[in-house]
C-alpha positions as semicolon CSV with decimal commas, in nm:
position;residue;x (nm);y (nm);z (nm)
1;M;-0,041;-1,757;-0,765
2;V;-0,014;-1,449;-0,546
3;Q;0,044;-1,139;-0,755
4;K;0,354;-0,943;-0,665
5;A;0,328;-0,586;-0,542
6;K;0,480;-0,307;-0,750
7;I;0,725;-0,062;-0,595
8;L;0,797;0,264;-0,779
9;L;1,156;0,391;-0,760
10;V;1,198;0,755;-0,865
11;D;1,545;0,907;-0,904
12;D;1,717;1,095;-1,185
13;R;2,052;0,921;-1,123
14;P;2,080;0,568;-1,273
15;E;2,335;0,462;-1,010
16;N;2,087;0,545;-0,733
17;L;1,814;0,342;-0,902
18;L;2,056;0,052;-0,937
19;A;2,142;0,072;-0,566
20;L;1,773;0,074;-0,469
21;E;1,707;-0,228;-0,688
22;A;1,998;-0,414;-0,528
23;I;1,865;-0,342;-0,179
24;L;1,500;-0,422;-0,251
25;S;1,548;-0,725;-0,476
26;A;1,539;-0,949;-0,168
27;L;1,170;-0,858;-0,118
28;D;1,090;-1,043;-0,443
29;Q;0,843;-0,779;-0,563
30;T;0,815;-0,594;-0,895
31;L;1,046;-0,290;-0,904
32;V;0,955;-0,016;-1,152
33;R;1,204;0,260;-1,244
34;A;1,124;0,624;-1,314
35;S;1,403;0,874;-1,387
36;S;1,191;1,187;-1,341
37;G;0,875;1,315;-1,176
38;E;0,699;1,322;-1,513
39;E;0,791;0,959;-1,580
40;A;0,667;0,860;-1,236
41;L;0,330;1,029;-1,290
42;K;0,296;0,850;-1,625
43;A;0,361;0,512;-1,460
44;L;0,098;0,589;-1,195
45;L;-0,166;0,638;-1,463
46;T;-0,182;0,270;-1,547
47;D;-0,032;0,068;-1,261
48;D;-0,110;0,027;-0,891
49;F;0,182;0,056;-0,650
50;A;0,229;-0,053;-0,290
51;V;0,477;0,226;-0,210
52;I;0,677;0,499;-0,385
53;L;1,043;0,576;-0,309
54;L;1,087;0,933;-0,427
55;D;1,410;1,131;-0,452
56;V;1,367;1,493;-0,345
57;Q;1,634;1,660;-0,558
58;M;1,560;1,609;-0,926
59;P;1,591;1,851;-1,218
60;G;1,268;1,992;-1,352
61;M;0,988;1,852;-1,138
62;D;1,141;1,782;-0,798
63;G;1,019;1,534;-0,539
64;F;0,795;1,782;-0,357
65;E;0,612;1,882;-0,676
66;T;0,582;1,521;-0,786
67;A;0,434;1,424;-0,449
68;A;0,185;1,711;-0,470
69;H;0,060;1,581;-0,807
70;I;0,034;1,227;-0,670
71;K;-0,171;1,340;-0,371
72;R;-0,408;1,544;-0,589
73;R;-0,508;1,241;-0,794
74;E;-0,787;1,032;-0,650
75;R;-0,635;0,714;-0,792
76;T;-0,296;0,766;-0,626
77;R;-0,353;0,986;-0,321
78;D;-0,338;0,695;-0,074
79;I;-0,013;0,541;-0,201
80;P;0,256;0,575;0,070
81;I;0,552;0,793;-0,032
82;I;0,897;0,755;0,124
83;F;1,120;1,054;0,047
84;L;1,491;0,997;-0,008
85;T;1,712;1,300;0,047
86;A;2,066;1,410;0,125
87;I;2,159;1,399;0,495
88;N;2,268;1,764;0,515
89;H;1,919;1,914;0,485
90;G;1,767;2,078;0,792
91;P;1,433;2,030;0,973
92;H;1,252;2,277;0,747
93;H;1,333;2,055;0,451
94;T;1,199;1,752;0,637
95;F;0,882;1,936;0,739
96;R;0,820;2,030;0,377
97;G;0,844;1,663;0,283
98;Y;0,582;1,558;0,537
99;A;0,362;1,850;0,432
100;A;0,382;1,724;0,073
101;G;0,236;1,392;0,183
102;A;0,534;1,171;0,268
103;V;0,478;0,894;0,523
104;D;0,850;0,865;0,591
105;Y;1,176;1,046;0,526
106;I;1,508;0,865;0,484
107;S;1,840;1,043;0,451
108;K;2,118;0,931;0,217
109;P;2,329;0,736;0,256
110;F;2,060;0,515;0,408
111;D;2,091;0,188;0,594
112;P;1,989;-0,090;0,351
113;W;1,834;-0,296;0,630
114;V;1,622;-0,006;0,754
115;L;1,504;0,086;0,405
116;R;1,416;-0,273;0,320
117;A;1,228;-0,317;0,648
118;K;1,023;0,001;0,599
119;V;0,932;-0,087;0,240
120;S;0,843;-0,441;0,348
121;V;0,587;-0,308;0,597
122;F;0,404;-0,110;0,330
123;V;0,416;-0,402;0,086
124;D;0,256;-0,624;0,352
125;L;-0,016;-0,366;0,416
126;Y;-0,081;-0,336;0,043
127;M;-0,118;-0,713;0,003
128;K;-0,359;-0,731;0,296
129;N;-0,568;-0,450;0,144
130;C;-0,576;-0,636;-0,189
131;Q;-0,704;-0,947;-0,011
132;L;-0,963;-0,738;0,169
133;R;-1,088;-0,585;-0,157
134;E;-1,120;-0,933;-0,304
135;Q;-1,333;-1,052;-0,013
136;A;-1,545;-0,735;-0,028
137;G;-1,599;-0,787;-0,401
138;L;-1,720;-1,143;-0,348
139;L;-1,954;-1,026;-0,074
140;R;-2,088;-0,747;-0,295
141;L;-2,162;-0,995;-0,574
142;Q;-2,347;-1,215;-0,329
143;L;-2,557;-0,923;-0,204
144;D;-2,639;-0,828;-0,564
145;G;-2,760;-1,182;-0,636
146;G;-2,477;-1,271;-0,875
147;Q;-2,269;-1,588;-0,910
148;P;-1,929;-1,494;-0,765
149;V;-1,791;-1,848;-0,760
150;A;-1,855;-2,094;-1,044
151;D;-1,891;-2,397;-0,818
152;A;-2,098;-2,223;-0,549
153;K;-2,407;-2,446;-0,495
154;E;-2,588;-2,225;-0,242
155;P;-2,548;-1,896;-0,052
156;V;-2,471;-2,071;0,278
157;G;-2,172;-2,248;0,123
158;L;-2,047;-1,924;-0,026
159;L;-2,079;-1,744;0,308
160;A;-1,873;-2,015;0,475
161;E;-1,604;-1,981;0,208
162;L;-1,600;-1,601;0,242
163;S;-1,582;-1,627;0,620
164;A;-1,287;-1,866;0,600
165;R;-1,101;-1,641;0,357
166;L;-1,168;-1,337;0,572
167;A;-1,046;-1,520;0,882
168;A;-0,715;-1,589;0,708
169;V;-0,674;-1,219;0,626
170;E;-0,771;-1,122;0,982
171;E;-0,506;-1,357;1,123
172;Q;-0,237;-1,210;0,896
173;A;-0,342;-0,854;0,976
174;E;-0,325;-0,927;1,352
175;A;0,027;-1,065;1,316
176;L;0,131;-0,760;1,115
177;S;-0,016;-0,525;1,376
178;K;0,189;-0,693;1,650
179;Q;0,500;-0,649;1,439
180;L;0,418;-0,280;1,388
181;D;0,364;-0,229;1,760
182;E;0,724;-0,332;1,810
183;S;0,858;-0,102;1,538
184;A;0,646;0,198;1,652
185;D;0,636;0,350;1,301
186;A;0,345;0,594;1,333
187;A;0,255;0,605;0,964
188;A;0,253;0,227;0,926
189;V;0,056;0,181;1,250
190;A;-0,210;0,426;1,127
191;T;-0,239;0,240;0,795
192;A;-0,269;-0,093;0,977
193;A;-0,543;0,051;1,200
194;H;-0,734;0,159;0,889
195;L;-0,705;-0,194;0,751
196;E;-0,835;-0,341;1,077
197;R;-1,138;-0,110;1,066
198;K;-1,211;-0,228;0,713
199;L;-1,182;-0,591;0,822
200;T;-1,417;-0,529;1,115
201;G;-1,677;-0,375;0,884
202;L;-1,658;-0,667;0,642
203;R;-1,684;-0,918;0,928
204;R;-1,999;-0,744;1,055
205;A;-2,149;-0,759;0,706
206;L;-2,077;-1,131;0,679
207;D;-2,220;-1,199;1,025
208;A;-2,539;-1,016;0,927
209;L;-2,585;-1,255;0,634
210;E;-2,559;-1,569;0,844
211;P;-2,884;-1,768;0,877
212;G;-3,075;-1,657;1,183
213;A;-2,896;-1,322;1,205
214;G;-3,097;-1,032;1,339
215;S;-3,082;-0,835;1,015
216;G;-3,124;-0,952;0,657
217;A;-2,897;-0,898;0,361
218;G;-3,081;-0,584;0,265
219;A;-2,974;-0,418;0,589
220;V;-2,604;-0,459;0,525
221;P;-2,440;-0,129;0,434
222;S;-2,301;-0,106;0,081
223;K;-1,964;0,024;0,206
224;S;-1,732;-0,200;0,403
């Protein structure tokens, strides 16, 4: 069973959280509520999230301060943040949001279709990265001489299985990249490009392990 991605919704107003849940429920992912910046940071200590929807105007720790804390933590610094803010704020307010680490900025009242589409892109990227980490972990176990798969009879069979799994991820990533080219969302395109570089590195490592390859397993770099 494919594990669902978690989406963190941060807003101090319960009615706003309810509206976000109604809009994003169609994505069939796990929606996690946080009614303050402090509550959001606590949730980020234990769970991994595909994307964070963060309200700017909150009492106490506002969205900018919350984002700054998120970006300072090594565990959470790469999680995409979409800021939600009132439509009457000027360009300086928007610039401050991007400076705080936001990948996107959506004004209220927002278009449900646009919001759902943007969140969906980052969920897809997150799932592809999870698949990539799984393949990299199997490859690392193989290089370390472990037994990554219980029924693996020999290294050649394992390499074929890894290659097939990686090919499936590569095909999905290519389809996602074509979709992003049409949407022209700069932040999402940059994240997809990073994923493609990771996939290329892992493919090179697998190719180097194939029988008859020019370099042995010991020559494969430890980082994908």
